[in-house]
C-alpha cells in the first residue's frame, strides 16, 4: 500500500477528494483545509493500494496538481485496517504484480545521474573485477558485479524508451557512455600501478584461467543469460522487491567484461580485449531488449486488468 500526500489548490480540492473517494483502491481519505503553506492550499491524505496507484496518480496529474500543488508518495509497510483490506480486494490484480509507473520513473531517474559517486562506484567495481580476472577468482568477480551501479542507467533507458521520455534516454546513454570508459581507464592505470609494485604481471593474464575465461569468450548463452536477467531485473524493479535484484546483478558480465577489456589493454592483448568488448555489448543489448519487452508486456496486461 502507498500513502499519498497531496497539496491541492482550494479550487481543485473537491475534484481531488471526489477522485479518491470514487476509487475503490483508495481509503483513509483525510482533508485538512488550508493546512499547506508552501505551496499554499489544502492538504489531502489518502492510502492507495499499489494496484490502483498508477491510475490515481495519472488522474491527479491530469488535474494539474503536480504543477500547481504537490504530490508525494510513501510506502506503507504495515496497514492494519479493514478498509485497507477491502480496498485491496476491490482493486484489480495483485499488489506484487502492480506497476506504479511514476515510482519507476522517479527511482530509475535518480540512479541515472552522472555523479562522482556513480563514476567512483563503477570504477571501483571494475578494478575489483580486474583483480579477479588476473587471479582467476570468481568470488571477486561476483563482488564486483554487486558493487557495480550500471543496472540503474540500463533500467532508466528501458523505462525511457517505453514511456517515450527522451530526456531519460539521453541521461541513461550518457551515464553508460561515460561510466564504462572511465571505469576501464581507471582500471588500466590501476593495473599498471599494481604491476609496477610487483603485485600482478602479464603472465597472470596469459595463463590458463578456467574459472573466468568465459568473460572474454562470448557465445549464444551470453545473450540468453543477459536476456533473462533483464526480465528478472525489470520485474524486481516494478514490483519493488529488492531480493531478486541481487541475483540479477551477479548473473550478467557487464562490469567483469569491462574489467577484462581494461587488463587486456593494459598488457597489450588485443584479441582478449576484443572478445571482452563483444561480451559487454551482448549483455548490454540483451538486458535492454529484455527490459523493454518486459515493460511493454506489463503495460499491456495492466491496460486489460
PDB file of C-alpha atoms in Angstrom:
ATOM      1  CA  UNK A   1       0.000   0.000   0.000  1.00  0.00           C
ATOM      2  CA  UNK A   2       1.102   3.575  -0.736  1.00  0.00           C
ATOM      3  CA  UNK A   3       0.386   6.753   1.198  1.00  0.00           C
ATOM      4  CA  UNK A   4      -0.415   9.870  -0.828  1.00  0.00           C
ATOM      5  CA  UNK A   5       0.181  13.381   0.458  1.00  0.00           C
ATOM      6  CA  UNK A   6      -1.433  15.865  -1.878  1.00  0.00           C
ATOM      7  CA  UNK A   7      -1.331  19.657  -1.606  1.00  0.00           C
ATOM      8  CA  UNK A   8      -4.224  20.876  -3.673  1.00  0.00           C
ATOM      9  CA  UNK A   9      -5.177  24.428  -4.659  1.00  0.00           C
ATOM     10  CA  UNK A  10      -8.509  25.154  -2.886  1.00  0.00           C
ATOM     11  CA  UNK A  11     -10.374  25.312  -6.169  1.00  0.00           C
ATOM     12  CA  UNK A  12      -9.293  21.765  -7.092  1.00  0.00           C
ATOM     13  CA  UNK A  13      -9.753  20.080  -3.717  1.00  0.00           C
ATOM     14  CA  UNK A  14     -13.287  18.854  -4.313  1.00  0.00           C
ATOM     15  CA  UNK A  15     -12.231  17.185  -7.547  1.00  0.00           C
ATOM     16  CA  UNK A  16      -9.230  15.595  -5.827  1.00  0.00           C
ATOM     17  CA  UNK A  17     -11.378  14.282  -2.983  1.00  0.00           C
ATOM     18  CA  UNK A  18     -14.031  13.084  -5.414  1.00  0.00           C
ATOM     19  CA  UNK A  19     -11.411  11.218  -7.410  1.00  0.00           C
ATOM     20  CA  UNK A  20     -10.020   9.494  -4.312  1.00  0.00           C
ATOM     21  CA  UNK A  21     -13.372   8.592  -2.775  1.00  0.00           C
ATOM     22  CA  UNK A  22     -14.602   7.173  -6.084  1.00  0.00           C
ATOM     23  CA  UNK A  23     -11.525   4.955  -6.432  1.00  0.00           C
ATOM     24  CA  UNK A  24     -12.197   1.521  -4.956  1.00  0.00           C
ATOM     25  CA  UNK A  25      -8.496   1.032  -4.242  1.00  0.00           C
ATOM     26  CA  UNK A  26      -8.226   4.206  -2.124  1.00  0.00           C
ATOM     27  CA  UNK A  27      -9.116   4.562   1.529  1.00  0.00           C
ATOM     28  CA  UNK A  28      -8.405   6.590   4.675  1.00  0.00           C
ATOM     29  CA  UNK A  29      -9.025   9.885   2.886  1.00  0.00           C
ATOM     30  CA  UNK A  30      -8.311  12.906   5.085  1.00  0.00           C
ATOM     31  CA  UNK A  31      -8.768  16.589   4.172  1.00  0.00           C
ATOM     32  CA  UNK A  32      -7.088  19.410   6.124  1.00  0.00           C
ATOM     33  CA  UNK A  33      -8.437  22.643   4.648  1.00  0.00           C
ATOM     34  CA  UNK A  34      -5.880  25.430   4.365  1.00  0.00           C
ATOM     35  CA  UNK A  35      -3.180  23.411   6.157  1.00  0.00           C
ATOM     36  CA  UNK A  36      -0.492  23.840   3.497  1.00  0.00           C
ATOM     37  CA  UNK A  37       1.619  26.992   3.357  1.00  0.00           C
ATOM     38  CA  UNK A  38       4.237  26.315   0.656  1.00  0.00           C
ATOM     39  CA  UNK A  39       2.689  25.771  -1.755  1.00  0.00           C
ATOM     40  CA  UNK A  40      -0.481  27.181  -0.269  1.00  0.00           C
ATOM     41  CA  UNK A  41      -3.553  25.003  -0.384  1.00  0.00           C
ATOM     42  CA  UNK A  42      -5.451  22.157   1.214  1.00  0.00           C
ATOM     43  CA  UNK A  43      -3.714  19.023   2.431  1.00  0.00           C
ATOM     44  CA  UNK A  44      -5.325  15.783   1.258  1.00  0.00           C
ATOM     45  CA  UNK A  45      -4.072  12.457   2.621  1.00  0.00           C
ATOM     46  CA  UNK A  46      -5.046   9.001   1.398  1.00  0.00           C
ATOM     47  CA  UNK A  47      -3.869   5.397   1.314  1.00  0.00           C
ATOM     48  CA  UNK A  48      -3.940   3.700  -2.085  1.00  0.00           C
ATOM     49  CA  UNK A  49      -3.201   0.075  -2.885  1.00  0.00           C
ATOM     50  CA  UNK A  50      -0.400  -0.405  -5.397  1.00  0.00           C
ATOM     51  CA  UNK A  51      -2.783  -1.886  -7.949  1.00  0.00           C
ATOM     52  CA  UNK A  52      -4.688   1.401  -8.141  1.00  0.00           C
ATOM     53  CA  UNK A  53      -1.780   3.799  -7.694  1.00  0.00           C
ATOM     54  CA  UNK A  54      -0.905   4.449 -11.345  1.00  0.00           C
ATOM     55  CA  UNK A  55      -4.477   5.396 -12.426  1.00  0.00           C
ATOM     56  CA  UNK A  56      -4.855   7.649  -9.380  1.00  0.00           C
ATOM     57  CA  UNK A  57      -1.535   9.413  -9.958  1.00  0.00           C
ATOM     58  CA  UNK A  58      -2.305   9.826 -13.659  1.00  0.00           C
ATOM     59  CA  UNK A  59      -5.690  11.361 -12.834  1.00  0.00           C
ATOM     60  CA  UNK A  60      -4.128  13.749 -10.304  1.00  0.00           C
ATOM     61  CA  UNK A  61      -1.565  14.878 -12.841  1.00  0.00           C
ATOM     62  CA  UNK A  62      -4.315  15.460 -15.408  1.00  0.00           C
ATOM     63  CA  UNK A  63      -5.871  17.827 -12.878  1.00  0.00           C
ATOM     64  CA  UNK A  64      -2.572  19.705 -12.840  1.00  0.00           C
ATOM     65  CA  UNK A  65      -1.911  19.026  -9.160  1.00  0.00           C
ATOM     66  CA  UNK A  66       1.772  18.334  -9.837  1.00  0.00           C
ATOM     67  CA  UNK A  67       2.066  21.769 -11.488  1.00  0.00           C
ATOM     68  CA  UNK A  68       0.027  23.924  -9.103  1.00  0.00           C
ATOM     69  CA  UNK A  69       0.346  21.889  -5.918  1.00  0.00           C
ATOM     70  CA  UNK A  70       2.292  18.823  -4.874  1.00  0.00           C
ATOM     71  CA  UNK A  71       2.037  15.030  -4.903  1.00  0.00           C
ATOM     72  CA  UNK A  72       4.193  12.906  -2.604  1.00  0.00           C
ATOM     73  CA  UNK A  73       4.118   9.112  -2.375  1.00  0.00           C
ATOM     74  CA  UNK A  74       5.391   6.991   0.506  1.00  0.00           C
ATOM     75  CA  UNK A  75       5.372   3.235   1.039  1.00  0.00           C
ATOM     76  CA  UNK A  76       3.225   1.940   3.879  1.00  0.00           C
ATOM     77  CA  UNK A  77       4.968  -1.019   5.485  1.00  0.00           C
ATOM     78  CA  UNK A  78       2.062  -2.048   7.720  1.00  0.00           C
ATOM     79  CA  UNK A  79      -1.620  -1.151   7.335  1.00  0.00           C
ATOM     80  CA  UNK A  80      -3.931  -2.579  10.000  1.00  0.00           C
ATOM     81  CA  UNK A  81      -7.343  -1.636   8.717  1.00  0.00           C
ATOM     82  CA  UNK A  82     -10.457  -3.414   7.479  1.00  0.00           C
ATOM     83  CA  UNK A  83     -10.925  -0.602   4.973  1.00  0.00           C
ATOM     84  CA  UNK A  84      -7.417  -1.193   3.649  1.00  0.00           C
ATOM     85  CA  UNK A  85      -8.179  -4.878   3.164  1.00  0.00           C
ATOM     86  CA  UNK A  86     -11.415  -4.009   1.378  1.00  0.00           C
ATOM     87  CA  UNK A  87      -9.553  -1.606  -0.906  1.00  0.00           C
ATOM     88  CA  UNK A  88      -7.014  -4.306  -1.755  1.00  0.00           C
ATOM     89  CA  UNK A  89      -9.800  -6.783  -2.532  1.00  0.00           C
ATOM     90  CA  UNK A  90     -11.682  -4.275  -4.674  1.00  0.00           C
ATOM     91  CA  UNK A  91      -8.715  -3.244  -6.819  1.00  0.00           C
ATOM     92  CA  UNK A  92      -7.941  -5.407  -9.860  1.00  0.00           C
ATOM     93  CA  UNK A  93      -4.804  -7.524  -9.890  1.00  0.00           C
ATOM     94  CA  UNK A  94      -2.316  -8.306  -7.147  1.00  0.00           C
ATOM     95  CA  UNK A  95      -0.104  -5.903  -5.236  1.00  0.00           C
ATOM     96  CA  UNK A  96       3.033  -7.912  -6.045  1.00  0.00           C
ATOM     97  CA  UNK A  97       2.365  -7.569  -9.779  1.00  0.00           C
ATOM     98  CA  UNK A  98       1.325  -3.919  -9.751  1.00  0.00           C
ATOM     99  CA  UNK A  99       3.316  -1.393 -11.776  1.00  0.00           C
ATOM    100  CA  UNK A 100       3.462   2.160 -10.460  1.00  0.00           C
ATOM    101  CA  UNK A 101       4.908   3.996 -13.445  1.00  0.00           C
ATOM    102  CA  UNK A 102       5.637   7.279 -11.673  1.00  0.00           C
ATOM    103  CA  UNK A 103       7.503   5.397  -8.947  1.00  0.00           C
ATOM    104  CA  UNK A 104       9.616   3.532 -11.505  1.00  0.00           C
ATOM    105  CA  UNK A 105      10.464   6.716 -13.421  1.00  0.00           C
ATOM    106  CA  UNK A 106      11.443   8.504 -10.219  1.00  0.00           C
ATOM    107  CA  UNK A 107      13.524   5.601  -8.928  1.00  0.00           C
ATOM    108  CA  UNK A 108      15.404   4.947 -12.159  1.00  0.00           C
ATOM    109  CA  UNK A 109      15.867   8.652 -12.828  1.00  0.00           C
ATOM    110  CA  UNK A 110      17.680   9.120  -9.523  1.00  0.00           C
ATOM    111  CA  UNK A 111      20.071   6.278 -10.383  1.00  0.00           C
ATOM    112  CA  UNK A 112      20.996   7.730 -13.777  1.00  0.00           C
ATOM    113  CA  UNK A 113      22.714  10.916 -12.685  1.00  0.00           C
ATOM    114  CA  UNK A 114      26.302  11.076 -13.937  1.00  0.00           C
ATOM    115  CA  UNK A 115      27.635  11.897 -10.489  1.00  0.00           C
ATOM    116  CA  UNK A 116      31.044  11.451  -8.921  1.00  0.00           C
ATOM    117  CA  UNK A 117      29.624   8.668  -6.768  1.00  0.00           C
ATOM    118  CA  UNK A 118      28.323   6.784  -9.814  1.00  0.00           C
ATOM    119  CA  UNK A 119      31.685   7.024 -11.581  1.00  0.00           C
ATOM    120  CA  UNK A 120      33.581   6.077  -8.427  1.00  0.00           C
ATOM    121  CA  UNK A 121      31.401   3.024  -7.764  1.00  0.00           C
ATOM    122  CA  UNK A 122      31.692   1.824 -11.356  1.00  0.00           C
ATOM    123  CA  UNK A 123      35.466   2.366 -11.355  1.00  0.00           C
ATOM    124  CA  UNK A 124      35.854   0.533  -8.040  1.00  0.00           C
ATOM    125  CA  UNK A 125      33.733  -2.360  -9.292  1.00  0.00           C
ATOM    126  CA  UNK A 126      35.813  -2.566 -12.469  1.00  0.00           C
ATOM    127  CA  UNK A 127      39.081  -2.528 -10.514  1.00  0.00           C
ATOM    128  CA  UNK A 128      37.861  -5.343  -8.245  1.00  0.00           C
ATOM    129  CA  UNK A 129      36.746  -7.359 -11.262  1.00  0.00           C
ATOM    130  CA  UNK A 130      40.104  -6.695 -12.966  1.00  0.00           C
ATOM    131  CA  UNK A 131      41.957  -8.148  -9.997  1.00  0.00           C
ATOM    132  CA  UNK A 132      39.531 -11.068 -10.021  1.00  0.00           C
ATOM    133  CA  UNK A 133      40.325 -11.696 -13.691  1.00  0.00           C
ATOM    134  CA  UNK A 134      44.069 -11.742 -13.058  1.00  0.00           C
ATOM    135  CA  UNK A 135      43.712 -14.001 -10.024  1.00  0.00           C
ATOM    136  CA  UNK A 136      41.066 -16.172 -11.725  1.00  0.00           C
ATOM    137  CA  UNK A 137      38.845 -15.663  -8.675  1.00  0.00           C
ATOM    138  CA  UNK A 138      35.066 -15.880  -9.250  1.00  0.00           C
ATOM    139  CA  UNK A 139      34.409 -14.546  -5.746  1.00  0.00           C
ATOM    140  CA  UNK A 140      35.956 -11.209  -6.658  1.00  0.00           C
ATOM    141  CA  UNK A 141      34.018 -11.200  -9.930  1.00  0.00           C
ATOM    142  CA  UNK A 142      30.742 -11.723  -8.065  1.00  0.00           C
ATOM    143  CA  UNK A 143      31.647  -8.986  -5.573  1.00  0.00           C
ATOM    144  CA  UNK A 144      32.346  -6.574  -8.405  1.00  0.00           C
ATOM    145  CA  UNK A 145      29.003  -7.366 -10.021  1.00  0.00           C
ATOM    146  CA  UNK A 146      27.181  -6.446  -6.821  1.00  0.00           C
ATOM    147  CA  UNK A 147      29.138  -3.209  -6.371  1.00  0.00           C
ATOM    148  CA  UNK A 148      28.604  -2.053  -9.968  1.00  0.00           C
ATOM    149  CA  UNK A 149      25.799   0.569 -10.363  1.00  0.00           C
ATOM    150  CA  UNK A 150      25.241   0.047 -14.092  1.00  0.00           C
ATOM    151  CA  UNK A 151      21.795  -1.547 -13.833  1.00  0.00           C
ATOM    152  CA  UNK A 152      20.305   1.808 -12.801  1.00  0.00           C
ATOM    153  CA  UNK A 153      21.022   3.524 -16.146  1.00  0.00           C
ATOM    154  CA  UNK A 154      20.045   0.373 -18.041  1.00  0.00           C
ATOM    155  CA  UNK A 155      16.679   0.275 -16.271  1.00  0.00           C
ATOM    156  CA  UNK A 156      16.188   4.000 -16.842  1.00  0.00           C
ATOM    157  CA  UNK A 157      16.964   3.510 -20.533  1.00  0.00           C
ATOM    158  CA  UNK A 158      14.283   0.819 -20.789  1.00  0.00           C
ATOM    159  CA  UNK A 159      11.704   2.948 -18.966  1.00  0.00           C
ATOM    160  CA  UNK A 160      12.565   5.971 -21.083  1.00  0.00           C
ATOM    161  CA  UNK A 161      12.110   4.007 -24.316  1.00  0.00           C
ATOM    162  CA  UNK A 162       8.754   2.544 -23.261  1.00  0.00           C
ATOM    163  CA  UNK A 163       7.440   5.792 -21.749  1.00  0.00           C
ATOM    164  CA  UNK A 164       8.910   7.884 -24.586  1.00  0.00           C
ATOM    165  CA  UNK A 165      10.938  10.047 -22.239  1.00  0.00           C
ATOM    166  CA  UNK A 166      13.725  11.410 -24.410  1.00  0.00           C
ATOM    167  CA  UNK A 167      15.467  13.103 -21.503  1.00  0.00           C
ATOM    168  CA  UNK A 168      15.660   9.836 -19.539  1.00  0.00           C
ATOM    169  CA  UNK A 169      17.034   8.012 -22.566  1.00  0.00           C
ATOM    170  CA  UNK A 170      19.715  10.641 -23.129  1.00  0.00           C
ATOM    171  CA  UNK A 171      20.751  10.692 -19.470  1.00  0.00           C
ATOM    172  CA  UNK A 172      20.978   6.903 -19.338  1.00  0.00           C
ATOM    173  CA  UNK A 173      23.033   6.695 -22.531  1.00  0.00           C
ATOM    174  CA  UNK A 174      25.344   9.434 -21.248  1.00  0.00           C
ATOM    175  CA  UNK A 175      25.875   7.628 -17.937  1.00  0.00           C
ATOM    176  CA  UNK A 176      26.738   4.383 -19.723  1.00  0.00           C
ATOM    177  CA  UNK A 177      28.833   6.038 -22.447  1.00  0.00           C
ATOM    178  CA  UNK A 178      30.924   7.915 -19.895  1.00  0.00           C
ATOM    179  CA  UNK A 179      30.851   5.476 -16.987  1.00  0.00           C
ATOM    180  CA  UNK A 180      32.268   2.397 -18.676  1.00  0.00           C
ATOM    181  CA  UNK A 181      35.165   4.174 -20.419  1.00  0.00           C
ATOM    182  CA  UNK A 182      36.065   5.903 -17.157  1.00  0.00           C
ATOM    183  CA  UNK A 183      35.963   2.592 -15.305  1.00  0.00           C
ATOM    184  CA  UNK A 184      38.124   0.951 -17.969  1.00  0.00           C
ATOM    185  CA  UNK A 185      40.643   3.804 -17.979  1.00  0.00           C
ATOM    186  CA  UNK A 186      40.962   3.823 -14.187  1.00  0.00           C
ATOM    187  CA  UNK A 187      41.405   0.048 -14.185  1.00  0.00           C
ATOM    188  CA  UNK A 188      44.125   0.245 -16.856  1.00  0.00           C
ATOM    189  CA  UNK A 189      46.012   2.779 -14.743  1.00  0.00           C
ATOM    190  CA  UNK A 190      45.476   0.707 -11.597  1.00  0.00           C
ATOM    191  CA  UNK A 191      46.746  -2.417 -13.355  1.00  0.00           C
ATOM    192  CA  UNK A 192      49.900  -0.594 -14.437  1.00  0.00           C
ATOM    193  CA  UNK A 193      50.382   0.622 -10.868  1.00  0.00           C
ATOM    194  CA  UNK A 194      49.939  -2.848  -9.377  1.00  0.00           C
ATOM    195  CA  UNK A 195      52.313  -4.245 -11.989  1.00  0.00           C
ATOM    196  CA  UNK A 196      54.906  -1.605 -11.141  1.00  0.00           C
ATOM    197  CA  UNK A 197      54.978  -2.692  -7.490  1.00  0.00           C
ATOM    198  CA  UNK A 198      55.077  -6.371  -8.422  1.00  0.00           C
ATOM    199  CA  UNK A 199      51.605  -7.405  -7.264  1.00  0.00           C
ATOM    200  CA  UNK A 200      50.412  -8.503 -10.719  1.00  0.00           C
ATOM    201  CA  UNK A 201      52.046  -9.300 -14.055  1.00  0.00           C
ATOM    202  CA  UNK A 202      51.185 -10.120 -17.652  1.00  0.00           C
ATOM    203  CA  UNK A 203      51.699 -13.820 -17.077  1.00  0.00           C
ATOM    204  CA  UNK A 204      48.649 -13.876 -14.810  1.00  0.00           C
ATOM    205  CA  UNK A 205      46.512 -12.756 -17.756  1.00  0.00           C
ATOM    206  CA  UNK A 206      48.060 -15.130 -20.289  1.00  0.00           C
ATOM    207  CA  UNK A 207      47.947 -18.275 -18.171  1.00  0.00           C
ATOM    208  CA  UNK A 208      45.017 -20.689 -18.178  1.00  0.00           C
ATOM    209  CA  UNK A 209      42.074 -19.147 -16.318  1.00  0.00           C
ATOM    210  CA  UNK A 210      39.387 -21.836 -16.363  1.00  0.00           C
ATOM    211  CA  UNK A 211      37.111 -20.057 -13.871  1.00  0.00           C
ATOM    212  CA  UNK A 212      36.951 -16.648 -15.541  1.00  0.00           C
ATOM    213  CA  UNK A 213      37.916 -17.028 -19.196  1.00  0.00           C
ATOM    214  CA  UNK A 214      34.199 -17.132 -20.121  1.00  0.00           C
ATOM    215  CA  UNK A 215      34.267 -13.356 -19.679  1.00  0.00           C
ATOM    216  CA  UNK A 216      36.091 -12.810 -22.955  1.00  0.00           C
ATOM    217  CA  UNK A 217      34.652 -15.825 -24.809  1.00  0.00           C
ATOM    218  CA  UNK A 218      31.026 -14.841 -25.534  1.00  0.00           C
ATOM    219  CA  UNK A 219      28.612 -17.351 -27.033  1.00  0.00           C
ATOM    220  CA  UNK A 220      24.872 -17.753 -27.575  1.00  0.00           C
ATOM    221  CA  UNK A 221      24.325 -18.378 -23.872  1.00  0.00           C
ATOM    222  CA  UNK A 222      25.726 -14.928 -23.118  1.00  0.00           C
ATOM    223  CA  UNK A 223      22.680 -13.432 -24.828  1.00  0.00           C
ATOM    224  CA  UNK A 224      20.297 -15.900 -23.181  1.00  0.00           C
ATOM    225  CA  UNK A 225      21.601 -15.192 -19.682  1.00  0.00           C
ATOM    226  CA  UNK A 226      21.594 -11.431 -20.247  1.00  0.00           C
ATOM    227  CA  UNK A 227      18.052 -11.513 -21.651  1.00  0.00           C
ATOM    228  CA  UNK A 228      16.542 -13.462 -18.773  1.00  0.00           C
ATOM    229  CA  UNK A 229      18.499 -11.397 -16.260  1.00  0.00           C
ATOM    230  CA  UNK A 230      16.991  -8.291 -17.837  1.00  0.00           C
ATOM    231  CA  UNK A 231      13.495  -9.710 -17.416  1.00  0.00           C
ATOM    232  CA  UNK A 232      14.156 -10.608 -13.786  1.00  0.00           C
ATOM    233  CA  UNK A 233      15.681  -7.218 -13.068  1.00  0.00           C
ATOM    234  CA  UNK A 234      12.751  -5.318 -14.526  1.00  0.00           C
ATOM    235  CA  UNK A 235      10.206  -7.480 -12.691  1.00  0.00           C
ATOM    236  CA  UNK A 236      12.125  -6.895  -9.473  1.00  0.00           C
ATOM    237  CA  UNK A 237      12.140  -3.162 -10.115  1.00  0.00           C
ATOM    238  CA  UNK A 238       8.457  -2.874 -10.992  1.00  0.00           C
ATOM    239  CA  UNK A 239       7.335  -5.000  -8.047  1.00  0.00           C
ATOM    240  CA  UNK A 240       9.570  -3.101  -5.585  1.00  0.00           C
ATOM    241  CA  UNK A 241      11.278  -6.296  -4.460  1.00  0.00           C
ATOM    242  CA  UNK A 242      14.993  -5.899  -3.830  1.00  0.00           C
ATOM    243  CA  UNK A 243      15.842  -9.555  -3.230  1.00  0.00           C
ATOM    244  CA  UNK A 244      15.808 -10.792  -6.838  1.00  0.00           C
ATOM    245  CA  UNK A 245      17.781  -7.713  -7.931  1.00  0.00           C
ATOM    246  CA  UNK A 246      20.911  -9.032  -6.229  1.00  0.00           C
ATOM    247  CA  UNK A 247      20.655 -12.210  -8.282  1.00  0.00           C
ATOM    248  CA  UNK A 248      20.354 -10.149 -11.433  1.00  0.00           C
ATOM    249  CA  UNK A 249      23.455  -8.127 -10.610  1.00  0.00           C
ATOM    250  CA  UNK A 250      25.593 -11.238 -10.191  1.00  0.00           C
ATOM    251  CA  UNK A 251      24.329 -13.023 -13.291  1.00  0.00           C
ATOM    252  CA  UNK A 252      25.448 -10.700 -16.092  1.00  0.00           C
ATOM    253  CA  UNK A 253      29.037  -9.980 -17.068  1.00  0.00           C
ATOM    254  CA  UNK A 254      28.911  -6.246 -17.742  1.00  0.00           C
ATOM    255  CA  UNK A 255      31.419  -4.974 -15.169  1.00  0.00           C
ATOM    256  CA  UNK A 256      33.634  -8.095 -15.484  1.00  0.00           C
ATOM    257  CA  UNK A 257      33.724  -7.669 -19.259  1.00  0.00           C
ATOM    258  CA  UNK A 258      34.751  -4.030 -18.859  1.00  0.00           C
ATOM    259  CA  UNK A 259      37.439  -5.133 -16.400  1.00  0.00           C
ATOM    260  CA  UNK A 260      38.749  -7.760 -18.792  1.00  0.00           C
ATOM    261  CA  UNK A 261      38.926  -5.105 -21.511  1.00  0.00           C
ATOM    262  CA  UNK A 262      40.991  -2.956 -19.172  1.00  0.00           C
ATOM    263  CA  UNK A 263      43.549  -5.576 -18.094  1.00  0.00           C
ATOM    264  CA  UNK A 264      43.868  -6.839 -21.679  1.00  0.00           C
ATOM    265  CA  UNK A 265      44.543  -3.303 -22.909  1.00  0.00           C
ATOM    266  CA  UNK A 266      46.973  -2.711 -20.059  1.00  0.00           C
ATOM    267  CA  UNK A 267      49.022  -5.749 -21.121  1.00  0.00           C
ATOM    268  CA  UNK A 268      48.555  -5.387 -24.868  1.00  0.00           C
ATOM    269  CA  UNK A 269      46.408  -8.456 -25.552  1.00  0.00           C
ATOM    270  CA  UNK A 270      44.015  -7.155 -28.237  1.00  0.00           C
ATOM    271  CA  UNK A 271      42.168 -10.389 -29.022  1.00  0.00           C
ATOM    272  CA  UNK A 272      41.105 -10.747 -25.381  1.00  0.00           C
ATOM    273  CA  UNK A 273      40.105  -7.086 -25.208  1.00  0.00           C
ATOM    274  CA  UNK A 274      38.017  -7.555 -28.357  1.00  0.00           C
ATOM    275  CA  UNK A 275      36.261 -10.641 -27.013  1.00  0.00           C
ATOM    276  CA  UNK A 276      35.506  -8.847 -23.757  1.00  0.00           C
ATOM    277  CA  UNK A 277      34.115  -5.836 -25.639  1.00  0.00           C
ATOM    278  CA  UNK A 278      31.806  -8.137 -27.593  1.00  0.00           C
ATOM    279  CA  UNK A 279      30.684  -9.773 -24.343  1.00  0.00           C
ATOM    280  CA  UNK A 280      29.916  -6.350 -22.873  1.00  0.00           C
ATOM    281  CA  UNK A 281      27.881  -5.270 -25.900  1.00  0.00           C
ATOM    282  CA  UNK A 282      25.942  -8.546 -25.974  1.00  0.00           C
ATOM    283  CA  UNK A 283      24.979  -8.255 -22.324  1.00  0.00           C
ATOM    284  CA  UNK A 284      24.009  -4.598 -22.559  1.00  0.00           C
ATOM    285  CA  UNK A 285      21.870  -5.231 -25.651  1.00  0.00           C
ATOM    286  CA  UNK A 286      20.227  -8.305 -24.118  1.00  0.00           C
ATOM    287  CA  UNK A 287      19.343  -6.503 -20.877  1.00  0.00           C
ATOM    288  CA  UNK A 288      17.843  -3.512 -22.704  1.00  0.00           C
ATOM    289  CA  UNK A 289      15.883  -5.703 -25.124  1.00  0.00           C
ATOM    290  CA  UNK A 290      14.516  -7.800 -22.261  1.00  0.00           C
ATOM    291  CA  UNK A 291      13.721  -4.764 -20.128  1.00  0.00           C
ATOM    292  CA  UNK A 292      11.809  -3.005 -22.898  1.00  0.00           C
ATOM    293  CA  UNK A 293       9.898  -6.182 -23.794  1.00  0.00           C
ATOM    294  CA  UNK A 294       9.002  -6.795 -20.143  1.00  0.00           C
ATOM    295  CA  UNK A 295       7.700  -3.267 -19.631  1.00  0.00           C
ATOM    296  CA  UNK A 296       5.639  -3.436 -22.821  1.00  0.00           C
ATOM    297  CA  UNK A 297       4.040  -6.701 -21.705  1.00  0.00           C
ATOM    298  CA  UNK A 298       3.323  -5.307 -18.230  1.00  0.00           C
ATOM    299  CA  UNK A 299       1.743  -2.193 -19.701  1.00  0.00           C
ATOM    300  CA  UNK A 300      -0.476  -4.305 -21.940  1.00  0.00           C
ATOM    301  CA  UNK A 301      -1.524  -6.569 -19.076  1.00  0.00           C
ATOM    302  CA  UNK A 302      -2.427  -3.676 -16.788  1.00  0.00           C
ATOM    303  CA  UNK A 303      -4.427  -1.976 -19.503  1.00  0.00           C
ATOM    304  CA  UNK A 304      -6.543  -5.114 -19.732  1.00  0.00           C
ATOM    305  CA  UNK A 305      -6.866  -5.518 -15.957  1.00  0.00           C
TER     306      UNK A 305
END
